[in-house]
mmCIF file of C-alpha atoms and ligand atoms in Angstrom:
data_model
loop_
_atom_site.group_PDB
_atom_site.id
_atom_site.type_symbol
_atom_site.label_atom_id
_atom_site.label_comp_id
_atom_site.label_asym_id
_atom_site.label_seq_id
_atom_site.Cartn_x
_atom_site.Cartn_y
_atom_site.Cartn_z
ATOM 1 C CA MET R 1 10.122 0.672 25.916
ATOM 2 C CA LEU R 2 7.812 -1.217 23.621
ATOM 3 C CA SER R 3 5.576 1.732 22.897
ATOM 4 C CA SER R 4 8.482 4.049 22.123
ATOM 5 C CA SER R 5 10.040 1.729 19.571
ATOM 6 C CA GLU R 6 8.627 1.164 16.094
ATOM 7 C CA GLY R 7 9.734 -2.447 15.606
ATOM 8 C CA TYR R 8 10.736 -5.393 17.731
ATOM 9 C CA VAL R 9 12.646 -5.036 20.996
ATOM 10 C CA SER R 10 14.746 -8.031 21.875
ATOM 11 C CA GLY R 11 14.276 -9.956 25.105
ATOM 12 C CA SER R 12 17.914 -9.426 25.977
ATOM 13 C CA LYS R 13 17.644 -5.651 25.580
ATOM 14 C CA LEU R 14 14.540 -5.543 27.793
ATOM 15 C CA SER R 15 16.178 -7.741 30.396
ATOM 16 C CA ALA R 16 19.405 -5.692 30.439
ATOM 17 C CA GLU R 17 17.678 -2.320 30.671
ATOM 18 C CA LEU R 18 15.181 -3.447 33.304
ATOM 19 C CA GLY R 19 17.746 -5.424 35.258
ATOM 20 C CA VAL R 20 15.593 -8.553 35.369
ATOM 21 C CA SER R 21 15.994 -12.053 33.963
ATOM 22 C CA ARG R 22 14.749 -13.088 30.495
ATOM 23 C CA ALA R 23 12.242 -15.350 32.221
ATOM 24 C CA THR R 24 10.842 -12.351 34.131
ATOM 25 C CA VAL R 25 10.587 -10.365 30.919
ATOM 26 C CA ASN R 26 8.689 -13.214 29.371
ATOM 27 C CA ARG R 27 6.332 -13.439 32.339
ATOM 28 C CA LEU R 28 5.686 -9.681 32.371
ATOM 29 C CA ILE R 29 4.974 -9.655 28.645
ATOM 30 C CA ARG R 30 2.415 -12.374 29.147
ATOM 31 C CA GLU R 31 0.785 -10.341 31.888
ATOM 32 C CA LEU R 32 0.562 -7.346 29.592
ATOM 33 C CA ILE R 33 -1.046 -9.519 26.941
ATOM 34 C CA LYS R 34 -3.620 -10.685 29.506
ATOM 35 C CA ASP R 35 -4.329 -7.023 30.328
ATOM 36 C CA GLY R 36 -5.243 -6.392 26.684
ATOM 37 C CA TYR R 37 -2.017 -5.202 25.112
ATOM 38 C CA HIS R 38 -1.497 -6.798 21.725
ATOM 39 C CA ILE R 39 2.157 -7.825 21.732
ATOM 40 C CA GLU R 40 3.654 -9.978 18.994
ATOM 41 C CA ILE R 41 6.291 -12.413 20.093
ATOM 42 C CA HIS R 42 8.958 -13.416 17.564
ATOM 43 C CA PRO R 43 11.332 -16.242 18.505
ATOM 44 C CA LYS R 44 14.384 -14.356 17.194
ATOM 45 C CA LEU R 45 13.478 -10.655 17.117
ATOM 46 C CA GLY R 46 11.738 -10.360 20.460
ATOM 47 C CA TYR R 47 8.588 -8.377 21.222
ATOM 48 C CA ARG R 48 6.576 -5.802 19.289
ATOM 49 C CA LEU R 49 3.623 -3.779 20.556
ATOM 50 C CA VAL R 50 0.818 -3.532 18.006
ATOM 51 C CA GLU R 51 -0.575 -0.062 18.611
ATOM 52 C CA ASP R 52 -4.266 -0.710 18.436
ATOM 53 C CA ALA R 53 -5.169 -4.147 17.166
ATOM 54 C CA ASP R 54 -8.699 -4.880 15.993
ATOM 55 C CA LEU R 55 -11.122 -6.228 18.554
ATOM 56 C CA SER R 56 -12.232 -9.411 16.801
ATOM 57 C CA ALA R 57 -10.092 -11.775 18.891
ATOM 58 C CA LEU R 58 -11.274 -10.607 22.271
ATOM 59 C CA ASN R 59 -12.637 -13.834 23.669
ATOM 60 C CA SER R 60 -9.242 -15.371 24.251
ATOM 61 C CA LEU R 61 -8.577 -12.433 26.610
ATOM 62 C CA LEU R 62 -11.989 -12.524 28.278
ATOM 63 C CA LYS R 63 -11.733 -16.228 29.120
ATOM 64 C CA ASP R 64 -9.700 -15.903 32.274
ATOM 65 C CA LEU R 65 -10.188 -12.433 33.661
ATOM 66 C CA GLY R 66 -10.874 -13.776 37.130
ATOM 67 C CA THR R 67 -14.112 -11.758 37.431
ATOM 68 C CA SER R 68 -17.410 -12.840 38.996
ATOM 69 C CA LEU R 69 -19.245 -12.053 35.760
ATOM 70 C CA ARG R 70 -18.276 -14.255 32.863
ATOM 71 C CA PHE R 71 -17.867 -12.150 29.750
ATOM 72 C CA TYR R 72 -18.331 -13.309 26.196
ATOM 73 C CA ALA R 73 -18.057 -10.890 23.267
ATOM 74 C CA HIS R 74 -19.756 -10.805 19.878
ATOM 75 C CA PHE R 75 -17.726 -8.558 17.607
ATOM 76 C CA LEU R 76 -19.346 -6.792 14.654
ATOM 77 C CA PRO R 77 -17.394 -4.695 12.121
ATOM 78 C CA VAL R 78 -20.452 -2.477 11.788
ATOM 79 C CA CYS R 79 -23.986 -2.403 13.178
ATOM 80 C CA SER R 80 -26.895 -0.039 13.766
ATOM 81 C CA SER R 81 -26.585 0.260 17.548
ATOM 82 C CA THR R 82 -24.929 -2.316 19.813
ATOM 83 C CA GLN R 83 -27.864 -1.671 22.202
ATOM 84 C CA ASP R 84 -30.310 -3.129 19.688
ATOM 85 C CA VAL R 85 -28.166 -6.149 18.881
ATOM 86 C CA ALA R 86 -27.633 -6.840 22.590
ATOM 87 C CA GLU R 87 -31.345 -6.472 23.229
ATOM 88 C CA SER R 88 -32.244 -9.027 20.611
ATOM 89 C CA LEU R 89 -29.680 -11.422 22.085
ATOM 90 C CA ALA R 90 -31.146 -10.811 25.545
ATOM 91 C CA LEU R 91 -34.606 -11.616 24.246
ATOM 92 C CA GLN R 92 -33.233 -14.893 22.898
ATOM 93 C CA GLY R 93 -31.972 -15.728 26.370
ATOM 94 C CA ALA R 94 -28.303 -14.650 26.151
ATOM 95 C CA GLU R 95 -26.555 -14.898 29.483
ATOM 96 C CA GLU R 96 -25.448 -12.160 31.814
ATOM 97 C CA GLY R 97 -21.996 -10.953 30.734
ATOM 98 C CA THR R 98 -22.728 -11.212 27.003
ATOM 99 C CA ILE R 99 -21.176 -8.254 25.217
ATOM 100 C CA VAL R 100 -21.821 -6.823 21.766
ATOM 101 C CA ILE R 101 -18.962 -4.688 20.501
ATOM 102 C CA ALA R 102 -18.754 -2.892 17.175
ATOM 103 C CA GLU R 103 -15.988 -1.207 15.247
ATOM 104 C CA LYS R 104 -18.489 1.410 14.217
ATOM 105 C CA MET R 105 -22.191 2.108 14.614
ATOM 106 C CA GLU R 106 -24.482 3.691 12.112
ATOM 107 C CA GLN R 107 -27.297 4.485 14.549
ATOM 108 C CA GLY R 108 -25.453 4.827 17.825
ATOM 109 C CA ARG R 109 -27.670 6.477 20.412
ATOM 110 C CA GLY R 110 -27.561 8.359 23.659
ATOM 111 C CA ARG R 111 -30.352 9.049 26.116
ATOM 112 C CA LEU R 112 -33.707 10.254 24.812
ATOM 113 C CA ARG R 113 -32.805 8.847 21.385
ATOM 114 C CA ARG R 114 -30.098 11.449 20.852
ATOM 115 C CA ARG R 115 -27.411 10.526 18.365
ATOM 116 C CA TRP R 116 -24.126 9.027 19.499
ATOM 117 C CA LEU R 117 -21.441 9.374 16.890
ATOM 118 C CA ALA R 118 -19.380 6.241 16.735
ATOM 119 C CA SER R 119 -16.755 5.950 14.011
ATOM 120 C CA GLU R 120 -13.840 3.492 13.714
ATOM 121 C CA GLY R 121 -11.232 3.530 16.445
ATOM 122 C CA GLY R 122 -13.562 4.094 19.415
ATOM 123 C CA LEU R 123 -14.814 1.648 22.010
ATOM 124 C CA TRP R 124 -18.517 1.004 21.564
ATOM 125 C CA PHE R 125 -20.112 -1.864 23.407
ATOM 126 C CA SER R 126 -23.234 -3.066 25.205
ATOM 127 C CA MET R 127 -23.392 -5.623 27.961
ATOM 128 C CA ILE R 128 -26.303 -7.759 29.121
ATOM 129 C CA LEU R 129 -27.030 -7.952 32.839
ATOM 130 C CA ARG R 130 -29.652 -9.918 34.686
ATOM 131 C CA PRO R 131 -29.652 -8.566 38.234
ATOM 132 C CA PRO R 132 -31.905 -10.558 40.559
ATOM 133 C CA PHE R 133 -33.750 -7.515 41.966
ATOM 134 C CA VAL R 134 -35.147 -4.169 40.953
ATOM 135 C CA LYS R 135 -33.946 -2.024 43.857
ATOM 136 C CA ASN R 136 -31.415 0.749 43.174
ATOM 137 C CA LEU R 137 -30.985 0.034 39.489
ATOM 138 C CA GLN R 138 -30.314 3.745 38.902
ATOM 139 C CA LEU R 139 -26.974 3.097 40.532
ATOM 140 C CA ILE R 140 -25.929 1.032 37.493
ATOM 141 C CA THR R 141 -25.464 4.268 35.554
ATOM 142 C CA LEU R 142 -23.297 5.725 38.304
ATOM 143 C CA LEU R 143 -21.243 2.589 38.873
ATOM 144 C CA THR R 144 -20.572 2.261 35.160
ATOM 145 C CA GLY R 145 -19.376 5.847 34.954
ATOM 146 C CA VAL R 146 -17.100 5.285 37.957
ATOM 147 C CA SER R 147 -15.725 2.116 36.321
ATOM 148 C CA VAL R 148 -14.916 3.913 33.072
ATOM 149 C CA ALA R 149 -13.281 6.840 34.894
ATOM 150 C CA ALA R 150 -11.287 4.509 37.157
ATOM 151 C CA SER R 151 -10.049 2.503 34.143
ATOM 152 C CA ILE R 152 -8.865 5.615 32.330
ATOM 153 C CA ARG R 153 -7.128 6.849 35.467
ATOM 154 C CA LYS R 154 -5.401 3.551 36.231
ATOM 155 C CA SER R 155 -4.495 2.670 32.652
ATOM 156 C CA PHE R 156 -3.209 6.046 31.497
ATOM 157 C CA GLY R 157 -2.886 8.280 34.536
ATOM 158 C CA LEU R 158 -5.363 10.729 33.035
ATOM 159 C CA GLU R 159 -7.654 12.672 35.401
ATOM 160 C CA ALA R 160 -11.030 11.378 34.276
ATOM 161 C CA ARG R 161 -13.984 12.894 36.143
ATOM 162 C CA LEU R 162 -17.777 12.493 36.143
ATOM 163 C CA LYS R 163 -20.732 14.666 35.325
ATOM 164 C CA TRP R 164 -24.126 13.652 36.641
ATOM 165 C CA PRO R 165 -25.600 11.303 35.671
ATOM 166 C CA ASN R 166 -23.760 9.587 32.824
ATOM 167 C CA ASP R 167 -20.848 11.560 31.371
ATOM 168 C CA VAL R 168 -17.173 10.768 31.714
ATOM 169 C CA LEU R 169 -14.996 13.849 31.250
ATOM 170 C CA LEU R 170 -11.346 14.512 30.498
ATOM 171 C CA ASN R 171 -10.174 18.102 30.781
ATOM 172 C CA GLY R 172 -13.803 19.176 31.129
ATOM 173 C CA LYS R 173 -14.819 17.561 27.819
ATOM 174 C CA LYS R 174 -16.877 14.442 27.242
ATOM 175 C CA VAL R 175 -14.709 11.375 26.591
ATOM 176 C CA GLY R 176 -17.377 8.770 27.270
ATOM 177 C CA GLY R 177 -21.059 8.213 27.875
ATOM 178 C CA VAL R 178 -23.205 5.555 29.508
ATOM 179 C CA LEU R 179 -26.682 4.457 28.469
ATOM 180 C CA VAL R 180 -28.637 2.022 30.628
ATOM 181 C CA GLU R 181 -31.773 0.472 29.174
ATOM 182 C CA GLY R 182 -33.752 -2.590 30.108
ATOM 183 C CA LYS R 183 -36.959 -4.461 30.526
ATOM 184 C CA ILE R 184 -38.458 -4.578 33.988
ATOM 185 C CA GLU R 185 -41.893 -5.799 34.950
ATOM 186 C CA SER R 186 -43.354 -5.202 38.398
ATOM 187 C CA ASP R 187 -40.736 -6.771 40.588
ATOM 188 C CA SER R 188 -38.659 -8.740 38.115
ATOM 189 C CA VAL R 189 -35.863 -7.693 35.803
ATOM 190 C CA HIS R 190 -35.905 -9.372 32.397
ATOM 191 C CA TYR R 191 -32.649 -7.785 31.361
ATOM 192 C CA ILE R 192 -30.601 -4.629 31.613
ATOM 193 C CA ILE R 193 -28.379 -3.453 28.777
ATOM 194 C CA VAL R 194 -25.490 -1.252 29.745
ATOM 195 C CA GLY R 195 -24.130 0.711 26.795
ATOM 196 C CA ILE R 196 -20.679 2.228 27.071
ATOM 197 C CA GLY R 197 -19.091 4.525 24.523
ATOM 198 C CA VAL R 198 -15.534 5.787 24.948
ATOM 199 C CA ASN R 199 -13.684 7.962 22.465
ATOM 200 C CA VAL R 200 -10.337 6.171 22.324
ATOM 201 C CA ASN R 201 -8.596 6.579 18.928
ATOM 202 C CA ASN R 202 -11.583 7.645 16.838
ATOM 203 C CA GLU R 203 -11.534 10.953 15.082
ATOM 204 C CA LEU R 204 -14.081 13.388 16.481
ATOM 205 C CA PRO R 205 -16.381 15.019 13.935
ATOM 206 C CA PRO R 206 -16.205 18.832 13.714
ATOM 207 C CA GLU R 207 -19.537 19.333 15.513
ATOM 208 C CA LEU R 208 -18.147 17.617 18.624
ATOM 209 C CA ARG R 209 -14.706 19.180 18.814
ATOM 210 C CA GLU R 210 -15.738 21.917 21.264
ATOM 211 C CA THR R 211 -17.421 19.594 23.723
ATOM 212 C CA ALA R 212 -15.783 16.191 23.316
ATOM 213 C CA THR R 213 -12.318 14.687 23.541
ATOM 214 C CA SER R 214 -10.651 11.300 23.167
ATOM 215 C CA ILE R 215 -8.039 9.347 25.062
ATOM 216 C CA HIS R 216 -5.807 9.692 21.981
ATOM 217 C CA GLU R 217 -6.154 13.462 22.085
ATOM 218 C CA ALA R 218 -5.393 13.597 25.818
ATOM 219 C CA LEU R 219 -2.465 11.156 25.669
ATOM 220 C CA GLY R 220 -0.918 12.260 22.411
ATOM 221 C CA VAL R 221 -0.526 8.645 21.273
ATOM 222 C CA LYS R 222 -2.965 5.900 20.325
ATOM 223 C CA ALA R 223 -4.273 3.742 23.128
ATOM 224 C CA PRO R 224 -4.933 -0.019 22.895
ATOM 225 C CA ARG R 225 -8.707 -0.439 23.000
ATOM 226 C CA ALA R 226 -8.618 -4.020 24.246
ATOM 227 C CA ARG R 227 -6.662 -2.739 27.235
ATOM 228 C CA VAL R 228 -9.342 -0.122 27.926
ATOM 229 C CA LEU R 229 -12.143 -2.649 27.528
ATOM 230 C CA ILE R 230 -10.577 -5.180 29.881
ATOM 231 C CA ALA R 231 -9.867 -2.546 32.482
ATOM 232 C CA ILE R 232 -13.504 -1.364 32.306
ATOM 233 C CA LEU R 233 -14.858 -4.893 32.626
ATOM 234 C CA LYS R 234 -12.740 -5.598 35.712
ATOM 235 C CA GLU R 235 -13.663 -2.326 37.367
ATOM 236 C CA PHE R 236 -17.320 -2.857 36.455
ATOM 237 C CA ASP R 237 -17.330 -6.396 37.828
ATOM 238 C CA ALA R 238 -16.062 -5.289 41.246
ATOM 239 C CA ARG R 239 -18.625 -2.507 41.572
ATOM 240 C CA TYR R 240 -21.554 -4.564 40.246
ATOM 241 C CA SER R 241 -20.783 -7.041 43.062
ATOM 242 C CA LEU R 242 -21.043 -4.123 45.504
ATOM 243 C CA LEU R 243 -24.479 -3.277 44.133
ATOM 244 C CA LEU R 244 -25.664 -6.869 44.373
ATOM 245 C CA THR R 245 -24.507 -7.152 47.977
ATOM 246 C CA GLY R 246 -26.291 -4.015 49.127
ATOM 247 C CA LYS R 247 -23.218 -1.782 49.233
ATOM 248 C CA GLY R 248 -24.628 0.926 46.975
ATOM 249 C CA LYS R 249 -23.380 3.631 49.331
ATOM 250 C CA GLU R 250 -19.780 2.785 48.436
ATOM 251 C CA ILE R 251 -20.599 3.334 44.763
ATOM 252 C CA VAL R 252 -22.208 6.704 45.482
ATOM 253 C CA ASP R 253 -19.287 7.774 47.687
ATOM 254 C CA GLU R 254 -16.817 6.873 44.970
ATOM 255 C CA TRP R 255 -18.919 8.686 42.392
ATOM 256 C CA LYS R 256 -18.936 11.795 44.564
ATOM 257 C CA GLY R 257 -15.153 11.679 44.886
ATOM 258 C CA LEU R 258 -14.812 11.800 41.090
ATOM 259 C CA SER R 259 -17.622 14.278 40.524
ATOM 260 C CA GLU R 260 -17.213 17.490 38.594
ATOM 261 C CA THR R 261 -20.872 18.350 39.230
ATOM 262 C CA LEU R 262 -21.015 18.681 43.012
ATOM 263 C CA ASN R 263 -20.668 22.138 44.577
ATOM 264 C CA LYS R 264 -21.038 23.746 41.160
ATOM 265 C CA ARG R 265 -23.708 26.116 39.953
ATOM 266 C CA VAL R 266 -25.758 24.059 37.553
ATOM 267 C CA MET R 267 -28.746 24.293 35.300
ATOM 268 C CA ILE R 268 -30.756 21.075 35.145
ATOM 269 C CA ILE R 269 -32.924 20.516 32.102
ATOM 270 C CA THR R 270 -35.585 17.899 32.745
ATOM 271 C CA GLU R 271 -38.463 16.823 30.561
ATOM 272 C CA ASN R 272 -40.759 19.555 31.878
ATOM 273 C CA GLU R 273 -38.651 22.239 33.448
ATOM 274 C CA ARG R 274 -35.342 23.952 34.062
ATOM 275 C CA VAL R 275 -33.921 24.190 37.552
ATOM 276 C CA GLU R 276 -31.000 26.448 38.395
ATOM 277 C CA GLY R 277 -29.020 26.186 41.601
ATOM 278 C CA VAL R 278 -26.069 24.583 43.344
ATOM 279 C CA ALA R 279 -25.544 20.813 43.100
ATOM 280 C CA LEU R 280 -25.321 19.856 46.761
ATOM 281 C CA ASP R 281 -25.219 16.086 46.945
ATOM 282 C CA VAL R 282 -25.975 12.760 45.353
ATOM 283 C CA LEU R 283 -28.298 10.643 47.523
ATOM 284 C CA GLU R 284 -27.938 6.925 48.137
ATOM 285 C CA ASP R 285 -30.210 6.018 45.234
ATOM 286 C CA GLY R 286 -28.319 8.223 42.775
ATOM 287 C CA THR R 287 -30.691 11.219 42.925
ATOM 288 C CA LEU R 288 -29.071 14.639 42.538
ATOM 289 C CA LEU R 289 -29.900 17.170 45.248
ATOM 290 C CA VAL R 290 -29.985 20.794 44.104
ATOM 291 C CA LYS R 291 -30.489 23.972 46.137
ATOM 292 C CA THR R 292 -32.179 26.614 44.049
ATOM 293 C CA GLY R 293 -31.601 30.391 44.227
ATOM 294 C CA GLU R 294 -34.756 30.637 46.373
ATOM 295 C CA GLY R 295 -33.226 28.220 48.873
ATOM 296 C CA GLU R 296 -35.525 25.361 47.936
ATOM 297 C CA LEU R 297 -34.097 21.806 47.945
ATOM 298 C CA ARG R 298 -34.984 19.798 44.830
ATOM 299 C CA GLU R 299 -34.399 16.122 44.131
ATOM 300 C CA ILE R 300 -33.609 15.456 40.482
ATOM 301 C CA TYR R 301 -34.073 11.903 39.217
ATOM 302 C CA ALA R 302 -33.271 12.392 35.537
ATOM 303 C CA GLY R 303 -32.149 15.223 33.334
ATOM 304 C CA ASP R 304 -29.271 16.980 31.675
ATOM 305 C CA VAL R 305 -26.853 19.052 33.676
ATOM 306 C CA VAL R 306 -25.150 22.167 32.401
ATOM 307 C CA HIS R 307 -22.237 23.253 34.587
ATOM 308 C CA LEU R 308 -22.531 27.028 34.917
ATOM 309 C CA ARG R 309 -19.141 27.651 36.469
HETATM 310 C C1 BT5 X 1 -24.815 9.320 26.318
HETATM 311 O O1 BT5 X 1 -26.008 9.915 26.033
HETATM 312 O O2 BT5 X 1 -23.814 9.912 26.663
HETATM 313 C C2 BT5 X 1 -24.820 7.791 26.174
HETATM 314 C C3 BT5 X 1 -23.887 7.323 25.120
HETATM 315 C C4 BT5 X 1 -23.885 5.824 25.024
HETATM 316 C C5 BT5 X 1 -23.152 5.319 23.827
HETATM 317 C C6 BT5 X 1 -23.012 3.835 23.845
HETATM 318 S S1 BT5 X 1 -21.886 3.240 22.659
HETATM 319 C C7 BT5 X 1 -22.392 1.628 22.874
HETATM 320 C C8 BT5 X 1 -23.901 1.661 23.071
HETATM 321 N N1 BT5 X 1 -24.616 1.576 21.793
HETATM 322 C C9 BT5 X 1 -25.282 2.712 21.519
HETATM 323 O O3 BT5 X 1 -25.963 2.884 20.491
HETATM 324 N N2 BT5 X 1 -25.103 3.592 22.528
HETATM 325 C C10 BT5 X 1 -24.302 3.040 23.588
HETATM 326 P P1 BT5 X 1 -26.366 11.430 26.285
HETATM 327 O O4 BT5 X 1 -26.024 11.821 27.665
HETATM 328 O O5 BT5 X 1 -27.762 11.580 25.851
HETATM 329 O O6 BT5 X 1 -25.398 12.252 25.338
HETATM 330 C C11 BT5 X 1 -25.640 12.327 23.959
HETATM 331 C C12 BT5 X 1 -24.944 13.587 23.469
HETATM 332 O O7 BT5 X 1 -23.506 13.394 23.497
HETATM 333 C C13 BT5 X 1 -25.256 13.910 22.016
HETATM 334 O O8 BT5 X 1 -26.414 14.687 21.939
HETATM 335 C C14 BT5 X 1 -24.016 14.687 21.572
HETATM 336 O O9 BT5 X 1 -24.103 16.029 21.985
HETATM 337 C C15 BT5 X 1 -22.902 14.062 22.393
HETATM 338 N N3 BT5 X 1 -22.127 13.058 21.616
HETATM 339 C C16 BT5 X 1 -22.519 12.281 20.606
HETATM 340 N N4 BT5 X 1 -21.523 11.458 20.209
HETATM 341 C C17 BT5 X 1 -20.461 11.721 21.014
HETATM 342 C C18 BT5 X 1 -19.167 11.220 21.135
HETATM 343 N N5 BT5 X 1 -18.695 10.249 20.356
HETATM 344 N N6 BT5 X 1 -18.373 11.741 22.101
HETATM 345 C C19 BT5 X 1 -18.793 12.725 22.923
HETATM 346 N N7 BT5 X 1 -20.016 13.241 22.863
HETATM 347 C C20 BT5 X 1 -20.866 12.743 21.927
#
């Protein structure tokens, strides 16, 4: 009701149409606000949904998310790459759960220093982690992708899927990407920076229109970014706990259930070669298993996947 009306909707109208008391309306509105919806409350006029508020006032929402990780956000109207800002904070000792979020990035990046285009209206953020061990860190990429896909599914009912290793897809096009960087020495992790980019309400530049999409494009209306962010953080928190407690298999199983890559003919482009075959499985450490035309089984640790059909 709020999203289909331009202005305020009165508490009495909401309570009459929903068949619940005014007190229940009030409680539900406060729950929506906690979930990241920006709703203005006017003592006489009622409630108004602000379509996509800016992200500068996030910390009041992050305070009591009930997650194991404690999140704290630094908001920047513009920056080079949130990865770089987060890294310098990590080097200064910033705690696990520190987030750097930008309205737009001038030097956003993907893997292998590729460009990530990040204009206003999207969700671009980096999060500092300090996991206590080095084992299975590759799973952080997979668990982040699963968290983004799960958030989009639960928040908007859209069928987000995953492409190995780090793409989130909607209708076969890229809606989000994950970049995991970090500093690790022998057996200790100094920090990990998880970068997450989701096209929410940002306009896609012409060169991406064939291959990329946004939540706005898929939904037909603008989506509240704070809502998307909070959903991602909650989903991430739950799965990061799985990783820390040795339950990586659950992450991989969930990833497989959302995968668009498995059982497809794929071409894998790695640093030194191209491998063509069928994507058979993802192993417990996140490695992709491919069966080539010659019947050979290959384990792929890193690379780009092209879905052939
Ligand atoms: C990724 O790399 O998909 C990781 C993207 C991570 C972005 C986040 S945003 C917050 C944080 N700060 C940063 O500076 N980065 C992280 P990769 O798999 O290498 O894909 C890169 C490719 O995606 C590019 O070569 C383009 O083809 C395409 N691309 C660029 N911008 C895009 C966009 N906005 N939406 C969809 N595709 C895009």
